[in-house]
Short mmCIF file of C-alpha atoms in Angstrom, two decimals:
data_model
loop_
_atom_site.label_atom_id
_atom_site.label_comp_id
_atom_site.label_asym_id
_atom_site.label_seq_id
_atom_site.Cartn_x
_atom_site.Cartn_y
_atom_site.Cartn_z
CA MET A 1 2.27 62.71 39.57
CA PRO A 2 0.68 66.11 40.16
CA ASP A 3 -0.54 68.11 37.00
CA GLU A 4 2.85 69.59 36.64
CA VAL A 5 3.81 66.29 35.11
CA MET A 6 7.39 66.88 35.96
CA SER A 7 9.51 69.09 38.40
CA ASN A 8 12.38 71.51 37.11
CA GLN A 9 14.54 69.37 39.58
CA GLU A 10 13.17 65.90 37.82
CA ALA A 11 13.69 67.57 34.25
CA SER A 12 17.31 68.69 35.28
CA ARG A 13 18.39 65.22 36.29
CA LEU A 14 16.94 63.74 33.01
CA SER A 15 18.47 66.13 30.85
CA CYS A 16 22.09 65.63 32.74
CA MET A 17 21.60 61.73 32.54
CA TRP A 18 20.69 62.10 28.46
CA SER A 19 23.63 64.78 28.02
CA PHE A 20 26.14 62.26 29.34
CA GLY A 21 24.56 59.29 27.43
CA LEU A 22 24.23 61.15 23.92
CA ILE A 23 28.00 62.45 24.26
CA LEU A 24 28.88 58.75 25.15
CA MET A 25 27.10 57.35 22.42
CA GLN A 26 28.52 59.79 19.65
CA PHE A 27 32.10 59.14 20.94
CA VAL A 28 31.36 55.28 20.32
CA LEU A 29 29.85 55.81 16.87
CA LEU A 30 32.71 58.09 15.88
CA THR A 31 35.52 56.14 17.41
CA GLY A 32 34.21 53.01 16.65
CA SER A 33 33.23 53.53 12.90
CA ALA A 34 36.55 55.30 12.32
CA HIS A 35 38.43 51.97 13.46
CA GLY A 36 35.86 49.40 12.30
CA ALA A 37 35.00 50.71 8.96
CA SER A 38 36.41 48.72 5.57
CA CYS A 39 37.53 50.36 2.66
CA ALA A 40 35.70 50.70 -0.25
CA GLY A 41 38.34 51.95 -3.06
CA ALA A 42 38.90 55.70 -4.02
CA GLY A 43 35.40 56.82 -2.04
CA LEU A 44 34.02 56.75 1.58
CA ALA A 45 34.78 53.48 3.77
CA GLN A 46 31.90 51.53 4.38
CA ALA A 47 30.75 51.69 8.32
CA PRO A 48 30.63 48.50 10.41
CA LEU A 49 27.13 46.67 10.69
CA TRP A 50 27.33 46.50 14.59
CA VAL A 51 26.50 50.48 14.61
CA TRP A 52 22.86 50.23 13.48
CA PRO A 53 21.26 47.96 16.42
CA LEU A 54 23.55 50.61 18.61
CA ILE A 55 21.75 53.47 16.87
CA ALA A 56 18.08 51.62 17.26
CA GLY A 57 18.64 50.87 20.66
CA CYS A 58 19.33 54.69 21.47
CA CYS A 59 16.22 55.53 19.63
CA LEU A 60 14.12 53.27 21.18
CA PHE A 61 15.43 54.34 24.58
CA ALA A 62 14.55 57.96 23.94
CA PHE A 63 11.14 56.94 22.92
CA GLY A 64 10.84 54.72 26.31
CA THR A 65 12.07 57.74 28.11
CA GLU A 66 9.20 60.27 26.78
CA LEU A 67 6.56 57.61 26.88
CA ALA A 68 7.29 57.22 30.57
CA VAL A 69 6.78 60.72 31.44
CA LEU A 70 3.70 61.10 29.18
CA THR A 71 2.10 58.21 30.57
CA SER A 72 2.31 59.02 34.29
CA ALA A 73 -0.05 62.08 33.68
CA PRO A 74 -2.49 60.83 31.02
CA SER A 75 -4.15 64.09 30.89
CA TRP A 76 -0.94 65.16 29.19
CA GLN A 77 -0.13 62.31 27.25
CA PHE A 78 -2.39 62.67 24.12
CA LYS A 79 -1.98 66.66 23.82
CA PHE A 80 1.74 65.92 22.97
CA SER A 81 2.39 62.50 21.98
CA TYR A 82 2.23 63.76 18.55
CA THR A 83 5.95 65.01 18.78
CA ILE A 84 7.45 61.81 20.01
CA PRO A 85 8.29 60.80 16.26
CA SER A 86 10.25 63.96 15.96
CA THR A 87 12.27 63.02 19.30
CA VAL A 88 13.34 59.85 17.94
CA MET A 89 14.38 61.49 14.68
CA ASN A 90 16.41 63.89 16.82
CA ILE A 91 18.28 61.16 18.35
CA PHE A 92 18.80 59.54 15.09
CA ASP A 93 20.01 62.44 13.35
CA VAL A 94 22.62 63.01 16.19
CA CYS A 95 23.80 59.63 16.05
CA THR A 96 24.50 59.39 12.20
CA ASP A 97 26.06 62.71 12.02
CA ALA A 98 28.70 61.03 14.41
CA LEU A 99 28.80 58.06 12.42
CA ALA A 100 29.40 59.96 9.04
CA ALA A 101 32.29 62.03 10.71
CA GLY A 102 33.98 58.30 11.92
CA VAL A 103 33.29 57.11 8.29
CA MET A 104 35.04 60.27 6.84
CA LEU A 105 38.09 59.99 9.15
CA ALA A 106 38.42 55.98 8.50
CA SER A 107 38.59 56.65 4.60
CA TYR A 108 41.66 58.28 5.21
CA ASN A 109 43.34 55.17 6.65
CA CYS A 110 42.71 53.44 3.20
CA GLU A 111 45.31 53.46 0.62
CA ASP A 112 43.20 53.98 -2.27
CA CYS A 113 41.28 56.54 -0.93
CA ARG A 114 41.53 59.99 -3.06
CA LEU A 115 38.77 62.28 -1.34
CA GLU A 116 41.31 64.76 -0.17
CA ALA A 117 42.81 65.10 -3.83
CA ALA A 118 39.34 65.68 -5.12
CA TRP A 119 38.69 67.96 -2.58
CA LYS A 120 41.39 70.44 -3.20
CA GLN A 121 40.21 70.39 -6.83
CA VAL A 122 36.59 71.64 -5.87
CA ALA A 123 38.11 74.12 -2.92
CA ALA A 124 40.57 75.63 -5.42
CA LYS A 125 37.52 76.85 -7.46
CA SER A 126 35.15 77.77 -4.88
CA ALA A 127 34.23 81.27 -3.77
CA LEU A 128 36.40 80.98 -0.60
CA ARG A 129 39.02 78.96 -1.67
CA VAL A 130 39.88 77.02 1.47
CA ASN A 131 43.01 75.16 1.86
CA ILE A 132 41.89 73.01 4.79
CA PRO A 133 41.60 69.07 5.09
CA LEU A 134 38.24 67.62 4.44
CA TRP A 135 38.57 65.26 7.61
CA SER A 136 39.05 68.40 9.56
CA ILE A 137 36.20 69.98 8.22
CA ALA A 138 34.09 66.92 8.86
CA LEU A 139 35.55 66.47 12.58
CA PHE A 140 34.91 70.21 13.16
CA ALA A 141 31.22 70.11 11.83
CA TRP A 142 30.91 67.31 14.08
CA LEU A 143 32.31 69.04 17.05
CA ALA A 144 30.12 72.01 16.27
CA THR A 145 27.40 69.77 17.70
CA LEU A 146 28.60 69.24 21.12
CA PRO A 147 27.61 72.38 22.95
CA GLN A 148 24.26 71.67 23.00
CA PHE A 149 25.05 68.23 25.03
CA LEU A 150 27.50 69.99 27.12
CA ILE A 151 25.32 73.08 28.11
CA PRO A 152 22.89 70.66 30.51
CA LEU A 153 25.99 69.55 32.37
CA PHE A 154 27.87 72.64 32.79
CA THR A 155 25.26 75.37 33.10
CA ASP A 156 22.66 75.92 35.99
CA SER A 157 19.77 76.80 34.08
CA HIS A 158 16.37 78.08 35.86
CA ASN A 159 14.52 76.19 33.44
CA SER A 160 15.89 72.70 32.51
CA PHE A 161 13.00 72.05 30.15
CA VAL A 162 15.10 74.12 27.81
CA ASP A 163 18.16 72.01 28.24
CA LEU A 164 15.67 68.78 26.95
CA ASP A 165 14.45 70.82 24.26
CA LEU A 166 18.39 71.08 23.32
CA LEU A 167 18.92 67.38 23.57
CA GLY A 168 15.88 66.91 21.19
CA PHE A 169 12.98 65.91 23.77
CA GLU A 170 10.61 68.10 22.33
CA THR A 171 7.55 66.21 23.95
CA ILE A 172 8.69 66.73 27.38
CA ALA A 173 10.52 70.27 26.79
CA SER A 174 6.54 71.14 25.89
CA LEU A 175 5.03 70.13 29.19
CA PRO A 176 5.31 73.19 30.83
CA GLU A 177 4.40 75.28 27.92
CA LYS A 178 1.60 77.32 29.60
CA THR A 179 3.92 78.50 32.19
CA SER A 180 7.04 79.53 30.39
CA ASP A 181 7.83 83.12 30.63
CA ALA A 182 9.38 85.48 27.87
CA ASN A 183 13.04 84.81 28.97
CA SER A 184 12.49 80.98 28.59
CA THR A 185 11.08 81.42 25.18
CA GLN A 186 13.83 83.72 24.08
CA GLU A 187 16.24 81.35 25.44
CA ARG A 188 14.44 78.42 23.77
CA PHE A 189 14.39 80.25 20.46
CA MET A 190 18.22 81.28 20.43
CA PHE A 191 19.58 77.82 21.65
CA LYS A 192 17.84 75.88 18.97
CA PHE A 193 18.26 78.50 16.17
CA PHE A 194 22.09 78.64 16.37
CA LEU A 195 22.85 75.02 18.15
CA ARG A 196 20.49 72.94 16.55
CA LEU A 197 19.09 74.24 13.41
CA LEU A 198 22.47 75.83 12.06
CA ALA A 199 25.49 74.12 13.90
CA GLU A 200 23.85 70.61 14.16
CA ASN A 201 21.79 70.62 11.01
CA ALA A 202 22.76 73.15 8.46
CA PHE A 203 26.28 72.91 8.76
CA GLN A 204 26.33 68.97 8.62
CA ILE A 205 24.37 68.95 5.73
CA HIS A 206 26.78 71.01 3.98
CA VAL A 207 29.70 69.01 4.91
CA GLN A 208 28.25 65.80 4.31
CA ILE A 209 26.84 66.54 0.74
CA THR A 210 30.20 67.65 -0.31
CA ILE A 211 31.72 64.19 0.88
CA ALA A 212 29.01 62.29 -0.36
CA GLY A 213 29.24 64.11 -3.78
CA LEU A 214 32.90 63.38 -3.99
CA SER A 215 32.54 59.84 -3.14
CA ILE A 216 29.90 59.48 -5.90
CA ALA A 217 32.19 60.95 -8.54
CA LEU A 218 34.96 58.63 -7.73
CA THR A 219 33.23 55.30 -6.87
CA GLY A 220 29.45 55.65 -7.98
CA TRP A 221 26.62 54.81 -5.60
CA THR A 222 28.20 52.73 -2.81
CA SER A 223 26.60 51.27 0.28
CA ALA A 224 28.94 53.92 2.07
CA VAL A 225 26.99 56.80 -0.32
CA TYR A 226 23.88 55.30 1.01
CA MET A 227 24.66 55.51 4.69
CA MET A 228 25.74 59.29 4.26
CA LEU A 229 22.44 60.08 2.25
CA VAL A 230 20.40 58.61 5.34
CA SER A 231 22.29 60.79 7.55
CA ILE A 232 21.82 63.99 4.97
CA GLY A 233 18.21 63.06 4.56
CA THR A 234 17.60 62.79 8.16
CA SER A 235 19.27 66.39 8.85
CA SER A 236 17.32 67.73 5.82
CA VAL A 237 13.80 66.63 7.20
CA MET A 238 14.93 67.91 10.73
CA LEU A 239 16.09 71.15 9.64
CA LEU A 240 13.02 71.96 8.01
CA PHE A 241 10.91 70.63 10.75
CA LYS A 242 12.81 72.90 13.10
CA LEU A 243 12.02 75.95 10.75
CA CYS A 244 8.49 75.14 11.15
CA GLN A 245 8.46 75.06 14.89
CA LEU A 246 10.52 77.99 15.18
CA ALA A 247 8.14 80.33 13.24
CA PRO A 248 5.66 81.12 16.06
CA ASP A 249 8.89 81.95 18.35
CA VAL A 250 10.18 84.29 15.44
CA PHE A 251 7.10 86.65 16.00
CA ALA A 252 7.42 86.39 20.02
CA VAL A 253 11.05 87.14 19.86
CA PHE A 254 10.56 90.03 17.64
CA GLU A 255 8.07 91.63 19.76
CA MET A 256 10.25 91.18 22.90
CA ASN A 257 12.74 93.31 20.92
CA LYS A 258 10.61 95.80 18.85
CA ARG A 259 12.12 98.74 20.92
CA ASP A 260 15.61 97.39 20.43
CA ARG A 261 16.13 98.91 16.99
CA PHE A 262 19.99 97.13 16.81
CA GLY A 263 18.64 94.09 18.17
CA LYS A 264 15.92 94.20 15.51
CA ILE A 265 18.88 94.68 12.93
CA VAL A 266 20.58 91.71 14.14
CA PHE A 267 17.88 89.29 14.71
CA PHE A 268 16.68 90.07 10.87
CA ASN A 269 20.36 89.79 9.37
CA GLY A 270 20.74 86.45 11.17
CA LEU A 271 17.36 85.18 9.82
CA LEU A 272 18.33 86.05 6.46
CA ALA A 273 21.61 84.21 6.75
CA ALA A 274 20.07 81.31 8.48
CA PHE A 275 17.77 80.98 5.16
CA VAL A 276 20.46 81.49 2.55
CA VAL A 277 22.57 78.84 4.39
CA VAL A 278 19.56 76.28 4.25
CA ALA A 279 18.31 77.39 0.95
CA TYR A 280 21.98 76.75 -0.41
CA ALA A 281 22.07 73.28 1.66
CA LEU A 282 18.65 72.06 -0.50
CA ALA A 283 20.26 73.21 -3.44
CA LYS A 284 23.41 71.47 -3.09
CA ILE A 285 21.33 68.29 -2.09
CA LEU A 286 19.61 68.78 -5.66
CA ALA A 287 23.11 68.98 -7.03
CA LEU A 288 23.89 65.49 -6.13
CA PHE A 289 21.55 63.87 -8.57
CA VAL A 290 21.51 66.77 -11.51
CA CYS A 291 25.01 67.73 -11.60
CA PRO A 292 27.64 65.53 -13.85
CA GLN A 293 30.07 65.50 -10.76
CA HIS A 294 27.18 65.87 -7.89
CA LEU A 295 28.55 68.96 -6.29
CA LEU A 296 27.58 72.49 -6.68
CA ASN A 297 29.71 75.37 -6.50
CA TYR A 298 28.81 79.26 -6.30
CA ASN A 299 29.03 79.67 -9.98
CA GLY A 300 27.47 76.21 -10.78
CA CYS A 301 27.97 72.65 -11.27
CA ALA A 302 31.68 71.68 -9.62
CA GLU A 303 34.10 70.09 -11.98
CA PHE A 304 37.26 68.28 -11.12
CA ASP A 305 39.42 65.34 -12.29
CA VAL A 306 38.63 62.06 -11.28
#
């Protein structure tokens, strides 16, 4: 393959293939765990064991995809191969998010499940006082991740490497870095910031911590809770990693819009809101191990009857 490593047309085919594959994988994990999970008392249901080899296979296939592209151009291979682990972690993160949503839905089929009753008590004392079923919030949190996989299928992007970055293939997405224009940089930043960092990671962490905290308070540290903690831990690591990745782009996007006063206000307010959401998510993770009932509310540790 020539120095360009991969043409935009080839990148488009690859992004469409992986978009369809990841959507299918998530539906399999969501519905499979929802129907195949086993009840575990008042808390979370236990996911079936067959999902883990399936997730491992998907991660290995992603690793092989990037390795195949890199080895076709040895001059690029060693420059970008360090990002391959982040791609595997991205795919693992996406899969465990779907698994966590499926397990939450499965829990509601269990007769002894008391997650919803505990959630109503917590929600009644929260700042927003929401009256929304917890299962619907978990399902919505998973649905919020789907746009990043649908965009490559239904849009005709002038830069398909941006689509690959949305899917988590950061190594391949970095290949045309030298020739990327300002529009591509801004497009990549906006997609990555809103769809991957906020919708996929920050929102998921908040929902999954709430579910895990309720389950721990009801039934203790079960294997189902540890599965949820794996998903929370993966999302947290990827959230911090993406913040570090986006740091250089923040200054680049700011320079592009420095003459637009309204744009700068929106930009900085968006960044401030994002950091508040991220900081609160990390505080909720700490509360899992510090608070007596493992949940954090706006006025301190949450309290509810179990």
